[in-house]
mmCIF file of C-alpha atoms and ligand atoms in Angstrom:
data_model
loop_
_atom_site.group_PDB
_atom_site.id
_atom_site.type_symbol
_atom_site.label_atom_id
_atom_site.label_comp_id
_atom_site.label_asym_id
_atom_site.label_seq_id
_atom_site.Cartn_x
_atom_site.Cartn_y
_atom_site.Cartn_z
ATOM 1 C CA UNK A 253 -5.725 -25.194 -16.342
ATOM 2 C CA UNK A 254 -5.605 -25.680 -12.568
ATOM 3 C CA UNK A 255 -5.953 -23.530 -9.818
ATOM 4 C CA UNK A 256 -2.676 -22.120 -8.235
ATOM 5 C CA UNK A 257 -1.699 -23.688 -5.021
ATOM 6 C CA UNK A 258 -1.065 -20.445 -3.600
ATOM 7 C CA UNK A 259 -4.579 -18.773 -5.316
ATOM 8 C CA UNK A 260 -7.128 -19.674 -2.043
ATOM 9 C CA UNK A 261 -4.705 -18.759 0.756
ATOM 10 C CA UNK A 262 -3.914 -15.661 -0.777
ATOM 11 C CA UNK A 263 -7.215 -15.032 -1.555
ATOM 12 C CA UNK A 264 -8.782 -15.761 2.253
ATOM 13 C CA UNK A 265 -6.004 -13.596 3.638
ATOM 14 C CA UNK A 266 -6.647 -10.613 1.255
ATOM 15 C CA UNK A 267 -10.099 -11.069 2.476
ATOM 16 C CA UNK A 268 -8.913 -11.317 5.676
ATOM 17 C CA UNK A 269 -7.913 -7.664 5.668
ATOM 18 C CA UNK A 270 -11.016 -6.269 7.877
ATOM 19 C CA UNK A 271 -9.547 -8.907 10.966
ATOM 20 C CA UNK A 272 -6.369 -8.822 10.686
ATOM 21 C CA UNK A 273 -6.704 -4.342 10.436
ATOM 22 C CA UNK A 274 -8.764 -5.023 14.239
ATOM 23 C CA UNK A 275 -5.831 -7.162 15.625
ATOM 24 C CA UNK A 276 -3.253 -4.891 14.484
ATOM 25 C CA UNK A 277 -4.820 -1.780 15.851
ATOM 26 C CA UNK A 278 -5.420 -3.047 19.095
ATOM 27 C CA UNK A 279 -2.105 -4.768 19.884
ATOM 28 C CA UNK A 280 -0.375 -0.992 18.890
ATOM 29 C CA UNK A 281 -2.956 0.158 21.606
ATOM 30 C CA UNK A 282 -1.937 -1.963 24.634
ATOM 31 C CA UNK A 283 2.022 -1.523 23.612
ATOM 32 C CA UNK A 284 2.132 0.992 26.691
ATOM 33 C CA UNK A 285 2.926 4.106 23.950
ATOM 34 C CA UNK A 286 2.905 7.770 25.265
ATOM 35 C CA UNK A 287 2.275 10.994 23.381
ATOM 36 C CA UNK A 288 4.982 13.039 22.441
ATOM 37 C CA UNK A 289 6.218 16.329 20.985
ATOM 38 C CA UNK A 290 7.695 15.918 17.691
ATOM 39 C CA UNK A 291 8.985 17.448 15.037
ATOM 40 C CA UNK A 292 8.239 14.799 12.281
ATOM 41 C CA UNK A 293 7.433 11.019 12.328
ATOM 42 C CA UNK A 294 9.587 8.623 9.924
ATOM 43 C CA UNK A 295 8.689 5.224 8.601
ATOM 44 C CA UNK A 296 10.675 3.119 7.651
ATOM 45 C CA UNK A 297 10.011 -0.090 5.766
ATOM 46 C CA UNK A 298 10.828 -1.301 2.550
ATOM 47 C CA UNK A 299 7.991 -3.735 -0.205
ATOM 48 C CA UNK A 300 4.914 -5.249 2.166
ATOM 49 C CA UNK A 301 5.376 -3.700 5.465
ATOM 50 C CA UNK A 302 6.901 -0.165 3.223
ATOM 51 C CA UNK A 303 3.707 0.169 1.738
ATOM 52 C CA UNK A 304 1.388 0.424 5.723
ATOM 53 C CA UNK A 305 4.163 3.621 6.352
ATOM 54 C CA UNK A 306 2.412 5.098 2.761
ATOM 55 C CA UNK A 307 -0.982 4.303 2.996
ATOM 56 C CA UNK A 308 -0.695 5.919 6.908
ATOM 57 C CA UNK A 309 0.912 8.815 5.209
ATOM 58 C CA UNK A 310 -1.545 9.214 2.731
ATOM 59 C CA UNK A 311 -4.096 9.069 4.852
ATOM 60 C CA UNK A 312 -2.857 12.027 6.948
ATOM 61 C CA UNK A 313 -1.087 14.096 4.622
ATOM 62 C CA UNK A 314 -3.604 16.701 5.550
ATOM 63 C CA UNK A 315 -4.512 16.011 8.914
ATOM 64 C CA UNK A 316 -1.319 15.254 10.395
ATOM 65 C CA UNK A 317 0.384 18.143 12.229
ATOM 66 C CA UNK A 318 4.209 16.735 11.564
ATOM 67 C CA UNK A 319 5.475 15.743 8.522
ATOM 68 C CA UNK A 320 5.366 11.850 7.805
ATOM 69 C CA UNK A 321 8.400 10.953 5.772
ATOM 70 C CA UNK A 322 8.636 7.298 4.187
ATOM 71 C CA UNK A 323 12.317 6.099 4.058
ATOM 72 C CA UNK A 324 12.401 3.228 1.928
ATOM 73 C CA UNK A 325 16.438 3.008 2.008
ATOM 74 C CA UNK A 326 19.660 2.305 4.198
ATOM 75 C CA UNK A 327 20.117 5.681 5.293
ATOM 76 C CA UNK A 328 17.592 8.226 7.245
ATOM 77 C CA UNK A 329 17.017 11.543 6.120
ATOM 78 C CA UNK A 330 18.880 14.267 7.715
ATOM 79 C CA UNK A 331 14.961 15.781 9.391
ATOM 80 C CA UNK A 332 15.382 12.396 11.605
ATOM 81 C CA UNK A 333 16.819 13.454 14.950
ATOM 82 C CA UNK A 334 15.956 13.612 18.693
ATOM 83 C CA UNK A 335 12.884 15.341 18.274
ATOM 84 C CA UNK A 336 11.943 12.435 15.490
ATOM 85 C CA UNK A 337 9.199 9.452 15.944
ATOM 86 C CA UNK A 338 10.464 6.381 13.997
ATOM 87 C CA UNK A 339 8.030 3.626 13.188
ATOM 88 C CA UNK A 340 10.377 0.709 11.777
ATOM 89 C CA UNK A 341 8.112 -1.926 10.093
ATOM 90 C CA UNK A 342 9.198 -5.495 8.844
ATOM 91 C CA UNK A 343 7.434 -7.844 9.061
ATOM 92 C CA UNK A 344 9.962 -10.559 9.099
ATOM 93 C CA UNK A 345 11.874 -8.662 11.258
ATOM 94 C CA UNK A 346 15.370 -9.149 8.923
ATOM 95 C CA UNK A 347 15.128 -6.863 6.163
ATOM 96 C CA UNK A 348 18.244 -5.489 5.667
ATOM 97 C CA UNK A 349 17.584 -1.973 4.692
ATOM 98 C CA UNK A 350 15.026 -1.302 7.769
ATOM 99 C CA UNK A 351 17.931 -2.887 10.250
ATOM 100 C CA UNK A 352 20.284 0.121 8.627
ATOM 101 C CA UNK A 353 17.964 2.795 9.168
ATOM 102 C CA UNK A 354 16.863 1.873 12.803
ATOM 103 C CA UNK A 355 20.574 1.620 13.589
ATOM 104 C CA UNK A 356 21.218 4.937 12.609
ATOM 105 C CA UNK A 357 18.110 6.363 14.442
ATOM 106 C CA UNK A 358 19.211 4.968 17.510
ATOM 107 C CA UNK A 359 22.690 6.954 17.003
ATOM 108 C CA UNK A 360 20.274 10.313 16.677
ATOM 109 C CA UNK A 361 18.484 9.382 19.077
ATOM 110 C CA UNK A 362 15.048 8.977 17.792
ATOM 111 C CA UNK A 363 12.288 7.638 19.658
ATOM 112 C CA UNK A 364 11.978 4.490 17.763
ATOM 113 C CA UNK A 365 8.544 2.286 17.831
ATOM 114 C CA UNK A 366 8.731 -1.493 16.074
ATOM 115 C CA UNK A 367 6.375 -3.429 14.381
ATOM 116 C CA UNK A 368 7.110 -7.031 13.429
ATOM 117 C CA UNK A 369 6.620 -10.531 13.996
ATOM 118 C CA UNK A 370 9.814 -11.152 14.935
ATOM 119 C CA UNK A 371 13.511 -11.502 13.282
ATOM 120 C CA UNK A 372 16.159 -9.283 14.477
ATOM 121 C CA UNK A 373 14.171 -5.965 14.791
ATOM 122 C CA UNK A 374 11.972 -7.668 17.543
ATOM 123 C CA UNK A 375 14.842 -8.525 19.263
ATOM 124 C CA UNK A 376 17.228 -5.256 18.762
ATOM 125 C CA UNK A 377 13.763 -3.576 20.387
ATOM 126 C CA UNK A 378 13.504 -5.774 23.143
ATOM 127 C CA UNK A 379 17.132 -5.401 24.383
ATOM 128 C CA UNK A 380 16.946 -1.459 23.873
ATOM 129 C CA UNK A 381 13.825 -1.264 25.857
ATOM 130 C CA UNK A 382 11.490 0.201 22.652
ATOM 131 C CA UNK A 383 8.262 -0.248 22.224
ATOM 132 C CA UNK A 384 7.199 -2.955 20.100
ATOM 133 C CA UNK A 385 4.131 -3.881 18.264
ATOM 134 C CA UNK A 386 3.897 -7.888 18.107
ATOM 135 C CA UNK A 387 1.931 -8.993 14.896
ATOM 136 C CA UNK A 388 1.218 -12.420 13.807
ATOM 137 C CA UNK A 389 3.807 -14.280 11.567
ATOM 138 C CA UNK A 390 3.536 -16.770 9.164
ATOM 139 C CA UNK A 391 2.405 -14.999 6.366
ATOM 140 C CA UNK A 392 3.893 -13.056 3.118
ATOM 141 C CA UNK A 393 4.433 -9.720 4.452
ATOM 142 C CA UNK A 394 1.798 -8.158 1.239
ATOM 143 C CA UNK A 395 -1.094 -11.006 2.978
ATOM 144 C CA UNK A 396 -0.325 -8.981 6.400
ATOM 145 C CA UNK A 397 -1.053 -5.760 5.442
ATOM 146 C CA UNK A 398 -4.388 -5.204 7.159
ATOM 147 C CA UNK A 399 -2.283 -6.153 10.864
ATOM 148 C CA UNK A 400 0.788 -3.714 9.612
ATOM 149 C CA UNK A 401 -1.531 -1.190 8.772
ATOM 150 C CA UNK A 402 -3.893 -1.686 11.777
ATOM 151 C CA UNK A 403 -0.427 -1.470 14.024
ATOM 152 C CA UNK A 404 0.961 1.749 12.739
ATOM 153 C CA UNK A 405 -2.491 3.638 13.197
ATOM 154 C CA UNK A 406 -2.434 2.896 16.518
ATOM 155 C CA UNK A 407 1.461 3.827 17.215
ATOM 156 C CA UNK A 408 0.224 7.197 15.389
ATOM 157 C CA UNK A 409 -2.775 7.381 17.163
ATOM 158 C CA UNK A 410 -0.960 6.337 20.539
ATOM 159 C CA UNK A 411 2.326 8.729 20.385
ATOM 160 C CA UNK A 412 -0.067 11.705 19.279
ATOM 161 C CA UNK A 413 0.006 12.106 16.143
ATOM 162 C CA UNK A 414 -3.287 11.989 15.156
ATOM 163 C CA UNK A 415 -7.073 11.357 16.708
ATOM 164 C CA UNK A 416 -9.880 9.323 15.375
ATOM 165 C CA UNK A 417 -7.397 6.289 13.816
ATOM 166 C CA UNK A 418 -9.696 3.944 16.170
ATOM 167 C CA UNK A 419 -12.820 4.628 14.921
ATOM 168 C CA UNK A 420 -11.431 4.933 11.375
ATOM 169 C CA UNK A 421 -10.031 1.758 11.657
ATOM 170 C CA UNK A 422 -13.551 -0.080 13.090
ATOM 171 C CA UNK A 423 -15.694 1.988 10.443
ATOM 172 C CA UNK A 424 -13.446 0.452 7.489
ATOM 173 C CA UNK A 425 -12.930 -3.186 8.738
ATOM 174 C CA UNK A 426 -17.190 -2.588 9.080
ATOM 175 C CA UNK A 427 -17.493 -1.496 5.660
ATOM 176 C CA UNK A 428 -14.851 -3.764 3.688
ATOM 177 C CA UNK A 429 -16.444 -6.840 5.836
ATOM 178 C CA UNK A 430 -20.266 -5.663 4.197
ATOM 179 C CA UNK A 431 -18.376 -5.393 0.689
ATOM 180 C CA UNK A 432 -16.900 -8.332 0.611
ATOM 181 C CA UNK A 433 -19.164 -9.916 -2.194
ATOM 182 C CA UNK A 434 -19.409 -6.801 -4.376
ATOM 183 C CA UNK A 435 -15.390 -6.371 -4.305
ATOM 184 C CA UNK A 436 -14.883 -10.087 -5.233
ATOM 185 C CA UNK A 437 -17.232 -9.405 -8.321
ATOM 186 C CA UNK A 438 -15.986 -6.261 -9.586
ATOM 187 C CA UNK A 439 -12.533 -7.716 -8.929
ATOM 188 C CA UNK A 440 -13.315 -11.005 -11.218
ATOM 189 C CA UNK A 441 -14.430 -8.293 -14.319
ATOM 190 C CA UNK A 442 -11.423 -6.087 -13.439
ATOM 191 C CA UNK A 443 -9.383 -9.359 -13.771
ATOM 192 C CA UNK A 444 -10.445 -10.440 -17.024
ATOM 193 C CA UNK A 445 -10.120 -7.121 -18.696
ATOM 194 C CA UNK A 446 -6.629 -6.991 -17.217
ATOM 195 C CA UNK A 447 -5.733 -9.849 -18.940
ATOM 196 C CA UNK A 448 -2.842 -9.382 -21.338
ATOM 197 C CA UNK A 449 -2.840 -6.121 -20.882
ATOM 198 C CA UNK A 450 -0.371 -3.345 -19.743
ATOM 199 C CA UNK A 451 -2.149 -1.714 -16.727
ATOM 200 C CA UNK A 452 -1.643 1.955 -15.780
ATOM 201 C CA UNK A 453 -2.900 3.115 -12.613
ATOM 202 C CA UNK A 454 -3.584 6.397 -12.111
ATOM 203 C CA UNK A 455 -4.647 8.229 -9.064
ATOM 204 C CA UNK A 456 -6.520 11.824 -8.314
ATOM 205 C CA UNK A 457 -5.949 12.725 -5.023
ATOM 206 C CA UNK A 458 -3.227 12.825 -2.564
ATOM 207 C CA UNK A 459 -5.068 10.542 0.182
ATOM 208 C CA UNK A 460 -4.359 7.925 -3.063
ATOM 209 C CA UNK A 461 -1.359 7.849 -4.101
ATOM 210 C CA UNK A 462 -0.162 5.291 -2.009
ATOM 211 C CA UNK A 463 -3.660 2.856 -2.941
ATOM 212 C CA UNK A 464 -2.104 3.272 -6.264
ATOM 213 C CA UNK A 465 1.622 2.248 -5.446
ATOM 214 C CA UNK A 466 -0.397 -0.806 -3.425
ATOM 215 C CA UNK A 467 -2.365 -1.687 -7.111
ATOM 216 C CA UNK A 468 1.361 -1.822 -8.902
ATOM 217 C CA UNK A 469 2.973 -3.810 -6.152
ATOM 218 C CA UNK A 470 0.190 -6.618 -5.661
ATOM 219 C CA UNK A 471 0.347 -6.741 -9.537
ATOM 220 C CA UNK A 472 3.975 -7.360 -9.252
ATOM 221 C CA UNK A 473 3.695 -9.880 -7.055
ATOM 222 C CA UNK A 474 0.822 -11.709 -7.244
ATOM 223 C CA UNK A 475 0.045 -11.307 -10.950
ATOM 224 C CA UNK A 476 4.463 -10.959 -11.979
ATOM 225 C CA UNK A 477 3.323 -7.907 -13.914
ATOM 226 C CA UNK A 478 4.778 -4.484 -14.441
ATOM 227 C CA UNK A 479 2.514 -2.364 -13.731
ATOM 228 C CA UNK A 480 3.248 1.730 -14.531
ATOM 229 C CA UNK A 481 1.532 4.200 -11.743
ATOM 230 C CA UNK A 482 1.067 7.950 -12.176
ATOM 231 C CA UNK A 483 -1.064 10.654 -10.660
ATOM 232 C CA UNK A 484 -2.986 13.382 -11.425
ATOM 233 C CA UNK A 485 -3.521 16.486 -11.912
ATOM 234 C CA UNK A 486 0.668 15.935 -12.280
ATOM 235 C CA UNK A 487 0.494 13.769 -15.241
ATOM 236 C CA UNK A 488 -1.857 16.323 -17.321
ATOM 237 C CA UNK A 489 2.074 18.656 -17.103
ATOM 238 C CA UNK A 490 3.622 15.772 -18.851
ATOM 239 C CA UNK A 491 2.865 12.196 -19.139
ATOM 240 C CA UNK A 492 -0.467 12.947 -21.352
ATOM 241 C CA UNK A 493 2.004 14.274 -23.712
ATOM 242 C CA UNK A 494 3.887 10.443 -23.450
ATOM 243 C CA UNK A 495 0.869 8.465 -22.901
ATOM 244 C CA UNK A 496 0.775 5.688 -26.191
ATOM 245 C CA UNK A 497 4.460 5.695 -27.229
ATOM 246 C CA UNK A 498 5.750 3.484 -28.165
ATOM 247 C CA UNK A 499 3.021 2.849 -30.025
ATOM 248 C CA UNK A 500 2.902 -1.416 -30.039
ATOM 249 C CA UNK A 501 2.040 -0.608 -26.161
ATOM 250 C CA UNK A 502 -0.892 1.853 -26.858
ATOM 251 C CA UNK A 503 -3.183 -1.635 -28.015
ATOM 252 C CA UNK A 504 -2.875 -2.915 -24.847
ATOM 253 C CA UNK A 505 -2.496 -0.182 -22.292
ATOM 254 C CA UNK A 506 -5.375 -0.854 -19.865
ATOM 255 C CA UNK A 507 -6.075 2.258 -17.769
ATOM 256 C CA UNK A 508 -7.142 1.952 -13.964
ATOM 257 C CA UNK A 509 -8.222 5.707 -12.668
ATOM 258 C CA UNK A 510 -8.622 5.461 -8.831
ATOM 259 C CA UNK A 511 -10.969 8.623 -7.658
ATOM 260 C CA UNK A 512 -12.657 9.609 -4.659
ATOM 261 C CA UNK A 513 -14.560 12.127 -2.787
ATOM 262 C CA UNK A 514 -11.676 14.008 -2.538
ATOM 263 C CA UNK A 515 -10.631 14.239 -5.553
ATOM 264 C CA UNK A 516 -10.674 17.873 -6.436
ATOM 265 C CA UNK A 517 -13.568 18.189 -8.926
ATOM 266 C CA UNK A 518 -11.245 20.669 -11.542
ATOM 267 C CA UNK A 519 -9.253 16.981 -11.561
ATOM 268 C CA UNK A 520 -12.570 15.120 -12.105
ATOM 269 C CA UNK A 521 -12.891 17.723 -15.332
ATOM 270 C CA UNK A 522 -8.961 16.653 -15.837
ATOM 271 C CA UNK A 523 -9.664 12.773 -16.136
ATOM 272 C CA UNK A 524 -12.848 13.503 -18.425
ATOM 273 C CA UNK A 525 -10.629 15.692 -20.478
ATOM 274 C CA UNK A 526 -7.061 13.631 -20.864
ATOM 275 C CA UNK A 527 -9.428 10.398 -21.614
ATOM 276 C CA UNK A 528 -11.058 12.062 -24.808
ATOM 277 C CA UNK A 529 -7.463 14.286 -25.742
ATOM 278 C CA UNK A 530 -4.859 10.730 -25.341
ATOM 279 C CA UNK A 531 -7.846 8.109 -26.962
ATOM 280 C CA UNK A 532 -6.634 6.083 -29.225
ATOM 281 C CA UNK A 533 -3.116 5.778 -26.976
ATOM 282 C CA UNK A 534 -4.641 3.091 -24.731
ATOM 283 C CA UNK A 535 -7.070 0.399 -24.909
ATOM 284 C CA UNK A 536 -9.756 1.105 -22.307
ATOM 285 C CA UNK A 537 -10.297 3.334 -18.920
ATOM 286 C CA UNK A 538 -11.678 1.783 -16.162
ATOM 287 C CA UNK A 539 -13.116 4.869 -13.315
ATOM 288 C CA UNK A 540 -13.141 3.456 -10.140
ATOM 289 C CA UNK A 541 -15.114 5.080 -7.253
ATOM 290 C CA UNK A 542 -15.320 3.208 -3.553
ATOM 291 C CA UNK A 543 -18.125 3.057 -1.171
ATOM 292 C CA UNK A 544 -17.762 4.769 2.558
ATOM 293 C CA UNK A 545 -17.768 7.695 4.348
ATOM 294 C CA UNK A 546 -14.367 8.400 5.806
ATOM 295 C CA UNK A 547 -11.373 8.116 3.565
ATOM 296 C CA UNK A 548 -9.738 5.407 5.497
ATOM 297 C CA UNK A 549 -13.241 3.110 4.270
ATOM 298 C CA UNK A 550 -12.627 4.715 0.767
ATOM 299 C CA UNK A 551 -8.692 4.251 0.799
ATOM 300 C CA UNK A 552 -9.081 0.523 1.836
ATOM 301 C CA UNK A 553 -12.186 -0.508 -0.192
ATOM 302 C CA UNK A 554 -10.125 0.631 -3.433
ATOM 303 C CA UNK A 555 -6.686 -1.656 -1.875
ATOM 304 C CA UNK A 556 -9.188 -4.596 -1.520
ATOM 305 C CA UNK A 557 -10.184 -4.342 -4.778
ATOM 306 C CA UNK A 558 -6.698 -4.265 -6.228
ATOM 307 C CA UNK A 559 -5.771 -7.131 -3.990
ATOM 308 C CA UNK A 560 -7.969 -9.131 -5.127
ATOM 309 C CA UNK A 561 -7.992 -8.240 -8.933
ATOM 310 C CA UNK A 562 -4.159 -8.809 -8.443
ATOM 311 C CA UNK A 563 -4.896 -12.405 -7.224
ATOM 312 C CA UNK A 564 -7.778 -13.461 -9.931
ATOM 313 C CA UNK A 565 -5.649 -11.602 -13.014
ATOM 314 C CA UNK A 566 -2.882 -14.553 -11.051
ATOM 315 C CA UNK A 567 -5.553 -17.353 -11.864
ATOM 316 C CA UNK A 568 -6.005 -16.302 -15.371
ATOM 317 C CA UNK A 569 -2.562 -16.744 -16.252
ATOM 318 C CA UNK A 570 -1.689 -19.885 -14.481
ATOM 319 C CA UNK A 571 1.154 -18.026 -12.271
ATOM 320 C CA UNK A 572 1.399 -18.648 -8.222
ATOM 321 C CA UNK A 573 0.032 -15.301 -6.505
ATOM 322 C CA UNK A 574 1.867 -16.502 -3.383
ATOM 323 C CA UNK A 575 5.470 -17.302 -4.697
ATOM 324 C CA UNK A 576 7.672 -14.278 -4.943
ATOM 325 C CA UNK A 577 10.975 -16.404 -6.826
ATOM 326 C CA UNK A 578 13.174 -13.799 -7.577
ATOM 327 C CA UNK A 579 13.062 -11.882 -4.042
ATOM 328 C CA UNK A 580 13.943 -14.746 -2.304
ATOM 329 C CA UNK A 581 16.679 -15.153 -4.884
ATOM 330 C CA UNK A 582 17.560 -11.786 -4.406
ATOM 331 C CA UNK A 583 17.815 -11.901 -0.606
ATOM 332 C CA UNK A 584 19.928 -15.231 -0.567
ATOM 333 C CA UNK A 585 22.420 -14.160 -2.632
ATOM 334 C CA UNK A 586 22.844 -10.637 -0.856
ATOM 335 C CA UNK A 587 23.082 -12.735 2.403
ATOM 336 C CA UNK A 588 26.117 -14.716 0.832
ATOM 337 C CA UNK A 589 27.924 -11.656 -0.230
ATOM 338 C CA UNK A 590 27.980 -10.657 3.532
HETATM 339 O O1 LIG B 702 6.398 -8.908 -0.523
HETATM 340 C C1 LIG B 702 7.482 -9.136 -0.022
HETATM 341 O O2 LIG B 702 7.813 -10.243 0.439
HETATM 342 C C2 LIG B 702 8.494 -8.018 0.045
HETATM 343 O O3 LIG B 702 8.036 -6.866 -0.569
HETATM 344 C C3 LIG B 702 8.864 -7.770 1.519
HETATM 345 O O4 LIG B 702 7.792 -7.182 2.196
HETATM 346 C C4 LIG B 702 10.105 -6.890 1.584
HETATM 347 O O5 LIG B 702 11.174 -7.562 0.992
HETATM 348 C C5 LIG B 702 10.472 -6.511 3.007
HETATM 349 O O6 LIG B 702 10.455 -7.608 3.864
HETATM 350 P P1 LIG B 702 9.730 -7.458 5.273
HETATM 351 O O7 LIG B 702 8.326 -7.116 4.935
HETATM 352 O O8 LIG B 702 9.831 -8.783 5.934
HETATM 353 O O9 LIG B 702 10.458 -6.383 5.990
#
């Protein structure tokens, strides 16, 4: 069996992450933003630039002062308003959903930041007179990650939402450039015992939930998987109760337990605990654990990971990591219902 055609460049740009987070960061820095008063920040994106609001969220659900709300539909919350920073990411600039929700947050007149490589959000900015954050194009919008991420730091960092996203950002791209080698190994075994299998990925602390929902998407599109996520200590209130039924998916439920320093060691006991009470309903646990210090290192050395495990599992079957079929069917047909 071949290699995919789209196997090395995804690859090299996964790998690219630790780059492309620099470039990002830095061209959010010289966008000229100011710090602000406000009440709550809003991001709105929806699939591959979507998932740079989460992980930002994640990241600060306990540091940030404001709320960070993720709207990942046509139509804002009602907490958007004057007093409201929205960061609209697409990275194509034309998703339809984003274009909704920015149009209604310039009717409530919320101080709106972009970040694109273009389309119609980079132009709706540049007539309106918003700042925008210029990344490079070219690429799927999941390859670009590390530049939408790397942007929407530095519009936090930059409007005033939270302090230390520079160094954060240098300390990671340091770290996941060093573990290169190591991630591309583990990733490889992680692969192979992925292979047929259902996977489940779990996470144990708040700061990774969205490294989770990253896992299940890059599995969706790079490996055309489904891919179930879940989080603890939630699931112990339910889900444990589920976990193996039906049974013909218990054989081949692969589990994927993403924990950290954070993780709250009563939830450590949890995992040990739900592992020995539901065996039997899956086929193996895999506990995962990332190098670095800060949790930005440990947040992005755990997405690596699953990007590239996404991308080898892609290999093993003999399916395109790059090609994304159906959304593109999706979005032409919408179009031609216009
Ligand atoms: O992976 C993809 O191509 C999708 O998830 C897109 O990111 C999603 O459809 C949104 O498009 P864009 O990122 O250009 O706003």
């Amino acid at each position: 069996m071949g290699v995919p055609e789209g196997y090395r460049p995804m690859l090299d740009w996964a790998l690219d992450l630790p780059g492309q987070l620099r470039v990002g960061y830095k061209a959010a820095r010289a966008a000229g933003l100011k710090p602000g008063r406000f009440a709550n920040v809003v991001v709105c994106g929806m699939g591959g630039s979507g998932i740079s609001g989460s992980i930002a969220r994640s990241l600060l659900w306990d540091r940030a002062r404001q709320p960070i709300l993720s709207c990942r539909d046509y139509d804002l919350p009602a907490a958007a308003g004057k007093d409201t920073l929205l960061v609209a990411i697409s990275y194509s600039g034309e998703t339809e959903e984003t274009l909704s929700a920015v149009s209604q947050a310039r009717q409530r007149g919320c101080r709106i930041v972009a970040i694109t490589s273009g389309g119609r959000l980079a132009a709706i900015a540049r007539n309106a007179g918003w700042p925008s954050v210029g990344v490079p194009g070219g690429l799927p919008p999941r390859a670009a990650l590390g530049y939408l991420l790397g942007a929407c730091l530095g519009v936090l960092e930059g409007c005033g939402i939270a302090r230390g996203l520079g160094r954060d950002t240098t300390a990671a791209a340091r770290l996941l450039e060093r573990e290169r080698p190591t991630l591309s190994r583990v990733a490889r075994s992680l692969a192979r015992a992925l292979l047929g299998r259902l996977p489940f990925v779990y996470s144990t602390a708040r700061s990774l939930d969205a490294v989770a929902e990253r896992w299940r998407c890059q599995l969706n599109e790079n490996a055309k998987l489904v891919c179930h996520t879940s989080e603890l200590p939630e699931l112990d209130h339910n889900e444990i109760v589920g976990l193996g039924g039906p049974e013909f998916v218990a054989k081949d439920t692969e589990l994927v337990v993403l924990a950290e320093r954070d993780t709250h060691s009563r939830t450590l006991a949890r995992v040990r605990e739900t592992l020995f009470i539901a065996r039997g309903s899956y086929h193996k646990a895999h506990l995962l654990t990332p190098a670095g210090r800060t949790r930005l290192e440990r947040m992005l050395w755990l997405v690596l990971l699953g990007d590239l495990a996404s991308i080898e599992l892609a290999r093993l079957e003999g399916v395109d990591p790059k090609t994304i079929v159906r959304i593109d069917e999706l979005k032409r047909r919408l179009a031609q219902l216009k």
